[in-house]
CSV table of C-alpha atoms and ligand atoms in Angstrom, one decimal:
chain,number,residue,atom,x,y,z
U,1,MET,CA,-10.0,-24.8,-0.9
U,2,ASP,CA,-12.0,-22.5,1.8
U,3,THR,CA,-13.9,-19.5,0.2
U,4,VAL,CA,-12.8,-16.2,2.0
U,5,SER,CA,-15.0,-13.5,3.1
U,6,LEU,CA,-14.0,-9.9,3.3
U,7,SER,CA,-15.9,-6.3,3.3
U,8,GLY,CA,-14.3,-3.8,1.2
U,9,ALA,CA,-14.6,-0.8,-1.4
U,10,PRO,CA,-13.4,0.2,-4.6
U,11,GLY,CA,-12.2,3.5,-3.1
U,12,SER,CA,-9.9,1.8,-0.4
U,13,PRO,CA,-6.4,0.9,-1.6
U,14,TYR,CA,-6.0,-1.6,0.9
U,15,SER,CA,-9.3,-3.5,-0.2
U,16,ARG,CA,-7.9,-3.0,-3.8
U,17,LYS,CA,-4.4,-4.7,-3.0
U,18,MET,CA,-6.2,-7.7,-1.2
U,19,LEU,CA,-8.7,-8.5,-3.7
U,20,ALA,CA,-5.6,-8.3,-6.7
U,21,ALA,CA,-3.6,-10.7,-4.1
U,22,LEU,CA,-6.7,-13.3,-3.7
U,23,ARG,CA,-7.3,-13.3,-7.4
U,24,TYR,CA,-3.3,-14.0,-8.7
U,25,ARG,CA,-3.2,-16.6,-5.8
U,26,ARG,CA,-6.4,-18.2,-7.2
U,27,ILE,CA,-8.2,-18.1,-3.5
U,28,PRO,CA,-11.7,-18.2,-4.1
U,29,TYR,CA,-13.5,-15.2,-2.0
U,30,ARG,CA,-16.8,-13.5,-1.2
U,31,LEU,CA,-16.6,-9.5,-1.3
U,32,PHE,CA,-19.4,-7.9,0.8
U,33,TRP,CA,-19.8,-4.1,0.6
U,34,PRO,CA,-19.4,-2.4,3.8
U,35,GLY,CA,-22.6,-2.3,5.8
U,36,ARG,CA,-24.0,-5.2,4.0
U,37,GLU,CA,-22.3,-8.1,5.7
U,38,PRO,CA,-24.6,-11.1,6.7
U,39,ALA,CA,-26.3,-10.6,10.2
U,40,GLY,CA,-24.2,-11.7,13.0
U,41,TYR,CA,-20.7,-11.2,11.4
U,42,PRO,CA,-18.3,-9.9,14.0
U,43,VAL,CA,-17.0,-6.3,14.1
U,44,PRO,CA,-13.4,-5.4,14.2
U,45,LYS,CA,-11.9,-3.5,17.5
U,46,VAL,CA,-10.7,-0.9,14.6
U,47,ARG,CA,-12.7,-0.8,11.6
U,48,LEU,CA,-10.9,-0.9,8.9
U,49,LEU,CA,-11.0,-1.8,5.1
U,50,PRO,CA,-10.6,-4.4,4.2
U,51,THR,CA,-11.8,-6.5,7.0
U,52,PHE,CA,-11.6,-10.4,6.6
U,53,TYR,CA,-13.9,-12.9,8.1
U,54,LEU,CA,-11.7,-16.1,9.2
U,55,PRO,CA,-11.7,-18.8,11.7
U,56,GLY,CA,-10.1,-17.8,14.9
U,57,GLU,CA,-8.1,-20.1,17.1
U,58,ASP,CA,-11.5,-21.7,18.5
U,59,GLY,CA,-12.8,-21.8,14.7
U,60,THR,CA,-15.3,-19.1,15.3
U,61,LEU,CA,-15.8,-16.5,12.6
U,62,THR,CA,-13.3,-13.6,13.6
U,63,ALA,CA,-13.0,-9.9,11.9
U,64,VAL,CA,-9.1,-9.9,11.0
U,65,THR,CA,-7.8,-6.2,9.5
U,66,ASP,CA,-4.2,-5.5,8.2
U,67,SER,CA,-3.2,-6.5,4.4
U,68,THR,CA,0.4,-7.1,5.2
U,69,PRO,CA,0.2,-10.0,7.9
U,70,LEU,CA,-2.9,-11.1,6.1
U,71,ILE,CA,-0.8,-11.8,2.9
U,72,ARG,CA,1.8,-13.8,4.8
U,73,ARG,CA,-1.3,-15.8,6.5
U,74,PHE,CA,-2.3,-16.6,3.1
U,75,GLU,CA,1.1,-17.6,2.1
U,76,ARG,CA,1.2,-20.2,4.9
U,77,GLU,CA,-2.5,-21.3,4.5
U,78,TYR,CA,-2.9,-22.0,0.9
U,79,SER,CA,0.0,-23.2,-1.7
U,80,GLY,CA,1.2,-22.3,-4.9
U,81,ARG,CA,1.2,-19.1,-6.6
U,82,LEU,CA,3.1,-17.3,-3.7
U,83,LEU,CA,3.6,-13.6,-3.2
U,84,ARG,CA,6.7,-13.9,-1.4
U,85,PRO,CA,10.2,-14.8,-3.0
U,86,ALA,CA,11.4,-17.9,-1.7
U,87,SER,CA,15.0,-16.1,-1.4
U,88,PRO,CA,15.1,-13.9,1.8
U,89,ALA,CA,17.0,-11.3,0.2
U,90,LEU,CA,14.4,-10.6,-2.3
U,91,ALA,CA,11.6,-11.0,0.3
U,92,PHE,CA,13.5,-8.5,2.3
U,93,LEU,CA,13.2,-6.0,-0.6
U,94,ASP,CA,9.7,-7.0,-1.3
U,95,SER,CA,8.8,-5.9,2.3
U,96,LEU,CA,10.6,-2.7,2.0
U,97,LEU,CA,8.5,-2.0,-1.2
U,98,GLU,CA,5.3,-3.0,0.2
U,99,ASP,CA,5.8,-1.3,3.3
U,100,TYR,CA,6.7,1.9,1.2
U,101,GLY,CA,3.3,1.7,-0.7
U,102,ASP,CA,0.9,1.3,2.5
U,103,GLU,CA,2.3,3.6,4.5
U,104,TRP,CA,4.1,6.3,2.1
U,105,LEU,CA,2.4,6.1,-1.3
U,106,THR,CA,-0.8,6.5,0.7
U,107,LYS,CA,0.2,9.9,2.0
U,108,ALA,CA,-0.1,11.0,-1.7
U,109,MET,CA,-3.4,9.0,-2.5
U,110,PHE,CA,-4.8,10.9,0.4
U,111,HIS,CA,-3.3,13.8,0.1
U,112,TYR,CA,-4.3,14.7,-3.6
U,113,ARG,CA,-7.8,13.3,-2.9
U,114,TRP,CA,-8.7,15.8,-0.1
U,115,ALA,CA,-6.8,18.7,-0.9
U,116,TYR,CA,-7.8,19.8,-4.4
U,117,LYS,CA,-11.1,20.7,-5.6
U,118,ALA,CA,-11.8,18.5,-8.4
U,119,ASP,CA,-10.9,15.7,-6.7
U,120,ILE,CA,-12.7,16.4,-3.4
U,121,ASP,CA,-15.6,17.0,-5.3
U,122,GLN,CA,-15.3,13.4,-7.4
U,123,ALA,CA,-14.7,11.9,-4.4
U,124,SER,CA,-17.7,13.2,-2.5
U,125,GLY,CA,-19.8,12.2,-5.6
U,126,VAL,CA,-18.7,8.9,-5.9
U,127,LEU,CA,-17.4,7.3,-2.5
U,128,PRO,CA,-20.9,7.7,-0.8
U,129,SER,CA,-22.6,6.0,-3.7
U,130,TRP,CA,-21.0,2.9,-3.1
U,131,ARG,CA,-23.0,2.7,0.1
U,132,GLY,CA,-26.1,2.0,-2.0
U,133,THR,CA,-29.0,4.0,-3.7
U,134,LEU,CA,-29.3,7.6,-2.3
U,135,ASP,CA,-31.5,10.5,-3.8
U,136,ASP,CA,-29.7,14.0,-4.8
U,137,GLU,CA,-30.2,15.5,-1.5
U,138,MET,CA,-29.0,12.6,0.5
U,139,LEU,CA,-26.1,12.1,-1.6
U,140,ALA,CA,-25.2,15.8,-1.1
U,141,ALA,CA,-25.4,15.6,2.7
U,142,MET,CA,-23.3,12.5,2.7
U,143,GLY,CA,-20.8,13.7,0.3
U,144,LYS,CA,-20.4,16.5,2.6
U,145,ALA,CA,-20.2,14.8,5.7
U,146,PHE,CA,-17.7,12.5,4.3
U,147,SER,CA,-15.2,15.0,2.8
U,148,ASP,CA,-15.4,17.2,6.0
U,149,ARG,CA,-14.5,14.1,7.8
U,150,GLN,CA,-11.5,13.0,5.7
U,151,ILE,CA,-10.3,16.5,5.2
U,152,SER,CA,-10.1,17.1,8.9
U,153,ARG,CA,-7.8,13.7,9.2
U,154,LEU,CA,-5.2,14.8,6.5
U,155,ARG,CA,-3.1,15.7,9.4
U,156,TYR,CA,-2.8,11.9,10.3
U,157,VAL,CA,-1.0,10.8,7.0
U,158,GLY,CA,1.1,14.1,7.3
U,159,SER,CA,-0.5,16.3,4.5
U,160,ASN,CA,-0.2,19.9,5.4
U,161,PRO,CA,1.1,22.9,3.5
U,162,THR,CA,4.7,22.2,4.8
U,163,THR,CA,4.7,18.5,3.6
U,164,GLY,CA,2.4,18.9,0.6
U,165,PRO,CA,5.1,19.6,-2.1
U,166,VAL,CA,7.6,16.9,-0.9
U,167,ILE,CA,4.7,14.4,-1.3
U,168,GLU,CA,3.6,15.7,-4.7
U,169,ALA,CA,7.4,15.9,-6.2
U,170,SER,CA,7.7,12.1,-4.4
U,171,TYR,CA,4.9,10.9,-6.5
U,172,VAL,CA,6.3,12.4,-9.7
U,173,ARG,CA,9.7,10.5,-9.1
U,174,LEU,CA,7.9,7.6,-8.4
U,175,LEU,CA,5.9,7.8,-11.5
U,176,GLU,CA,9.1,8.0,-13.6
U,177,VAL,CA,11.1,5.4,-11.9
U,178,LEU,CA,8.4,2.8,-12.1
U,179,GLU,CA,7.7,4.0,-15.8
U,180,ASN,CA,11.1,3.1,-16.6
U,181,HIS,CA,11.4,0.0,-14.7
U,182,LEU,CA,8.3,-1.2,-16.5
U,183,LYS,CA,9.9,-1.0,-20.2
U,184,GLN,CA,11.9,-3.9,-19.4
U,185,HIS,CA,10.3,-5.7,-16.2
U,186,ALA,CA,6.6,-6.7,-16.0
U,187,PHE,CA,7.2,-6.7,-11.9
U,188,LEU,CA,9.1,-4.9,-9.2
U,189,LEU,CA,10.8,-8.1,-8.7
U,190,GLY,CA,11.0,-9.6,-11.9
U,191,GLY,CA,8.5,-11.5,-14.1
U,192,ARG,CA,6.1,-12.6,-11.6
U,193,PRO,CA,4.4,-10.0,-8.8
U,194,GLY,CA,5.2,-9.9,-5.1
U,195,ALA,CA,3.6,-8.2,-2.0
U,196,GLY,CA,5.6,-5.2,-3.1
U,197,ASP,CA,3.8,-5.0,-6.2
U,198,LEU,CA,0.3,-5.1,-4.4
U,199,GLY,CA,1.3,-2.5,-2.0
U,200,LEU,CA,2.2,-0.1,-4.9
U,201,TYR,CA,-0.8,-1.2,-6.9
U,202,GLY,CA,-3.4,-0.7,-4.2
U,203,GLN,CA,-2.5,3.0,-3.8
U,204,LEU,CA,-2.0,3.4,-7.7
U,205,THR,CA,-5.7,2.2,-8.4
U,206,GLN,CA,-6.7,5.7,-6.5
U,207,LEU,CA,-3.8,7.9,-7.7
U,208,ALA,CA,-3.3,6.4,-11.4
U,209,ALA,CA,-7.0,5.5,-11.9
U,210,PHE,CA,-9.3,7.4,-10.2
U,211,ASP,CA,-8.5,10.7,-8.6
U,212,PRO,CA,-8.4,13.4,-11.3
U,213,THR,CA,-5.4,15.3,-10.2
U,214,PRO,CA,-2.6,12.6,-9.8
U,215,THR,CA,-4.3,10.4,-13.0
U,216,ALA,CA,-3.9,13.3,-15.0
U,217,LEU,CA,0.1,13.3,-13.9
U,218,ALA,CA,0.3,10.0,-14.4
U,219,ALA,CA,-1.6,10.0,-17.9
U,220,ALA,CA,0.9,12.7,-19.1
U,221,ARG,CA,4.2,11.3,-18.1
U,222,ALA,CA,3.6,7.3,-17.2
U,223,PRO,CA,1.4,5.5,-19.8
U,224,ARG,CA,3.0,2.1,-18.7
U,225,VAL,CA,2.1,2.4,-15.0
U,226,MET,CA,-1.6,3.3,-16.1
U,227,ALA,CA,-1.8,0.0,-18.0
U,228,TRP,CA,0.2,-1.7,-15.4
U,229,VAL,CA,-2.3,-0.5,-12.7
U,230,GLN,CA,-5.3,-2.1,-14.8
U,231,LEU,CA,-3.3,-5.3,-15.4
U,232,VAL,CA,-2.5,-5.9,-11.8
U,233,GLU,CA,-6.1,-6.1,-10.9
U,234,ASP,CA,-6.7,-9.4,-12.3
U,235,LEU,CA,-3.5,-11.6,-12.7
U,236,CYS,CA,-5.5,-15.2,-12.1
U,237,GLY,CA,-4.2,-16.0,-15.8
U,238,LEU,CA,-0.4,-15.5,-15.4
U,239,GLU,CA,1.7,-18.9,-14.6
U,240,PRO,CA,4.5,-18.0,-12.6
U,241,ALA,CA,7.6,-19.9,-12.7
U,242,GLU,CA,10.4,-19.8,-9.7
U,243,ALA,CA,13.0,-18.6,-12.3
U,244,ASP,CA,10.8,-15.5,-12.9
U,245,TRP,CA,12.2,-13.5,-9.9
U,246,PHE,CA,15.3,-11.5,-10.5
U,247,ASP,CA,18.7,-12.9,-9.0
U,248,PRO,CA,19.3,-11.1,-6.1
U,249,ALA,CA,23.0,-10.8,-6.8
U,250,ASN,CA,22.5,-9.1,-10.4
U,251,LEU,CA,19.2,-6.5,-9.6
U,252,PRO,CA,18.7,-4.2,-12.5
U,253,ASP,CA,19.6,-0.5,-12.3
U,254,THR,CA,15.9,0.3,-12.8
U,255,LEU,CA,14.9,-1.7,-9.5
U,256,ILE,CA,18.0,0.2,-7.5
U,257,ALA,CA,16.4,3.3,-8.9
U,258,ILE,CA,13.1,2.6,-7.2
U,259,LEU,CA,14.9,1.7,-4.0
U,260,ALA,CA,16.9,5.0,-4.2
U,261,GLU,CA,13.5,6.8,-4.6
U,262,THR,CA,11.5,4.5,-1.9
U,263,GLY,CA,14.5,4.9,0.7
U,264,ARG,CA,15.1,8.9,-0.2
U,265,VAL,CA,11.5,9.6,1.3
U,266,TYR,CA,10.2,6.8,3.4
U,267,ALA,CA,13.2,5.7,5.4
U,268,PRO,CA,13.9,9.1,6.8
U,269,LEU,CA,10.4,9.6,8.0
U,270,LEU,CA,10.4,5.9,9.6
U,271,ALA,CA,13.4,6.7,11.5
U,272,ALA,CA,12.4,10.0,12.9
U,273,ASN,CA,8.7,8.8,13.6
U,274,ALA,CA,10.2,6.0,15.5
U,275,ARG,CA,12.2,8.5,17.4
U,276,ALA,CA,9.3,10.8,18.2
U,277,VAL,CA,7.4,7.8,19.2
U,278,MET,CA,9.8,6.4,21.5
U,279,ALA,CA,10.2,9.9,23.1
U,280,GLY,CA,6.7,10.3,23.6
U,281,ALA,CA,6.9,13.7,21.4
U,282,GLU,CA,3.8,15.4,20.4
U,283,SER,CA,5.4,16.0,16.8
U,284,VAL,CA,7.8,14.4,14.4
U,285,GLU,CA,10.2,17.4,13.5
U,286,THR,CA,12.5,16.3,10.4
U,287,GLU,CA,13.7,16.9,7.2
U,288,ILE,CA,13.1,14.8,4.2
U,289,ASP,CA,14.4,15.1,0.9
U,290,GLY,CA,16.0,18.5,2.2
U,291,GLN,CA,13.0,19.9,3.2
U,292,PRO,CA,11.2,20.6,6.5
U,293,TRP,CA,8.6,17.9,7.4
U,294,SER,CA,6.1,18.0,10.2
U,295,GLN,CA,3.6,15.6,11.6
U,296,GLN,CA,1.9,13.6,14.4
U,297,PRO,CA,3.9,10.5,15.2
U,298,PHE,CA,2.5,7.3,14.0
U,299,ALA,CA,2.6,4.6,16.5
U,300,TYR,CA,2.0,1.9,13.8
U,301,GLN,CA,4.9,2.8,11.5
U,302,ALA,CA,7.2,2.7,14.4
U,303,LYS,CA,6.3,-1.1,14.6
U,304,CYS,CA,6.6,-1.3,10.6
U,305,LEU,CA,10.5,-0.2,11.1
U,306,MET,CA,11.0,-2.9,14.0
U,307,TRP,CA,9.2,-5.6,12.0
U,308,LEU,CA,11.4,-4.6,9.1
U,309,ARG,CA,14.5,-4.5,11.3
U,310,GLU,CA,13.8,-8.1,12.6
U,311,GLU,CA,13.4,-9.5,8.9
U,312,TYR,CA,16.9,-7.7,8.3
U,313,ALA,CA,18.6,-9.3,11.3
U,314,ALA,CA,17.1,-12.8,10.8
U,315,LEU,CA,18.8,-12.7,6.9
U,316,PRO,CA,21.3,-15.3,6.4
U,317,ALA,CA,24.9,-13.9,5.8
U,318,GLY,CA,24.9,-14.3,2.0
U,319,ASP,CA,21.7,-12.5,1.6
U,320,ARG,CA,22.5,-9.6,3.9
U,321,THR,CA,25.3,-9.3,1.5
U,322,ALA,CA,23.1,-9.3,-1.4
U,323,VAL,CA,20.7,-6.6,0.5
U,324,ASP,CA,23.6,-4.4,1.7
U,325,ALA,CA,24.6,-4.3,-1.9
U,326,ALA,CA,21.1,-3.3,-3.3
U,327,LEU,CA,20.3,-0.5,-0.8
U,328,ALA,CA,24.0,0.9,-0.7
U,329,GLY,CA,24.0,4.8,-1.5
U,330,THR,CA,19.9,4.5,-1.0
U,331,GLY,CA,18.5,6.2,1.8
U,332,TRP,CA,17.3,2.6,3.3
U,333,ALA,CA,21.1,1.9,4.2
U,334,ALA,CA,21.1,3.9,7.2
U,335,LEU,CA,17.9,2.0,8.8
U,336,PHE,CA,19.6,-1.3,8.5
U,337,THR,CA,23.3,-1.2,7.5
U,338,THR,CA,25.0,1.0,9.7
R,1,GSH,N1,-2.8,-1.2,7.5
R,1,GSH,C1,-4.2,-1.4,6.9
R,1,GSH,C2,-4.9,-0.2,6.6
R,1,GSH,C3,-6.1,-0.1,6.3
R,1,GSH,C4,-6.7,1.2,6.2
R,1,GSH,O1,-6.2,1.8,6.6
R,1,GSH,N2,-8.0,1.3,5.8
R,1,GSH,C5,-8.8,2.6,5.5
R,1,GSH,C6,-9.3,2.7,4.0
R,1,GSH,S1,-8.6,2.2,2.6
R,1,GSH,C7,-10.0,2.7,6.3
R,1,GSH,O2,-10.5,1.6,6.6
R,1,GSH,N3,-9.8,3.9,7.2
R,1,GSH,C8,-10.8,3.9,8.2
R,1,GSH,C9,-12.0,4.8,7.6
R,1,GSH,O3,-11.9,5.4,6.7
R,1,GSH,O4,-12.7,5.0,8.6
R,1,GSH,C10,-4.0,-2.2,6.0
R,1,GSH,O5,-3.2,-3.0,5.3
R,1,GSH,O6,-5.3,-3.1,5.8
């Protein structure tokens, strides 16, 4: 089996998502700390973590980013222990949950880390130290430069005084619905993990296991979620069976509650963002959860909606019926079923 090489860091939720995917799939990997890649390694067009180094069409090493298509590529290239359910209906729900983790829950991650003093102080000390040895003066300077840069980028994820309370309330509700689900089920879609589990897990490695403000919220309300984050980190010993997936025609109420929570906040944002991107608007102005929402448009998330709509449109009729039933009454329905 080919060994996969990547650069990633502990404070990068998408790096954690992919490392957990590789461990569960038992794909051998070699992890480089950013900046410590072997000489001559290619650099991606947009420097993002994680960056994978994979053979391109002509066999030369190519830098590849973006966790969602990479998970799908590895499903094709490595057999067994697949993260994507064989049922198209379940696979579609898995895509919704993965996208919510990657694109909405990351707002909470970025917001809490760079909006509160305790979190800024901790991140400013720890994150630069992942780069290697630093004396006190260097660490203070790099911590300040790093936090100044990230705080100036809060606007990209849409964290601002208008949206902050919406983001925080949604994080607390997610903890509650996930905690409730984990009382009876090991993973979102049954007894084995999907890509959606990893999408949520990646962000929660920071929210519920590193940054002090959101981790305290998880400690007070969601012990099972905290334990789950620790377990999902390394699932290489789990032996999944096909029968471990839920029956899409008979989904538990606790999963429907998770779909309701994710659709409540992320679906209206996807719709409003896509409208703003199409119109070339300067800002997305909408309501989420009955409260005003304002942020700059994000072209990538317009693509996310397009991909989800394509997957929905390709569903066989029976699967579509099951999906429609699962999403009825959730915010997701407006995006797909009307
Ligand atoms: N959609 C990408 C997102 C990757 C991403 O945004 N990575 C962040 C860190 S977790 C990053 O590298 N940001 C650029 C920077 O910090 O300079 C994925 O799923 O891999």
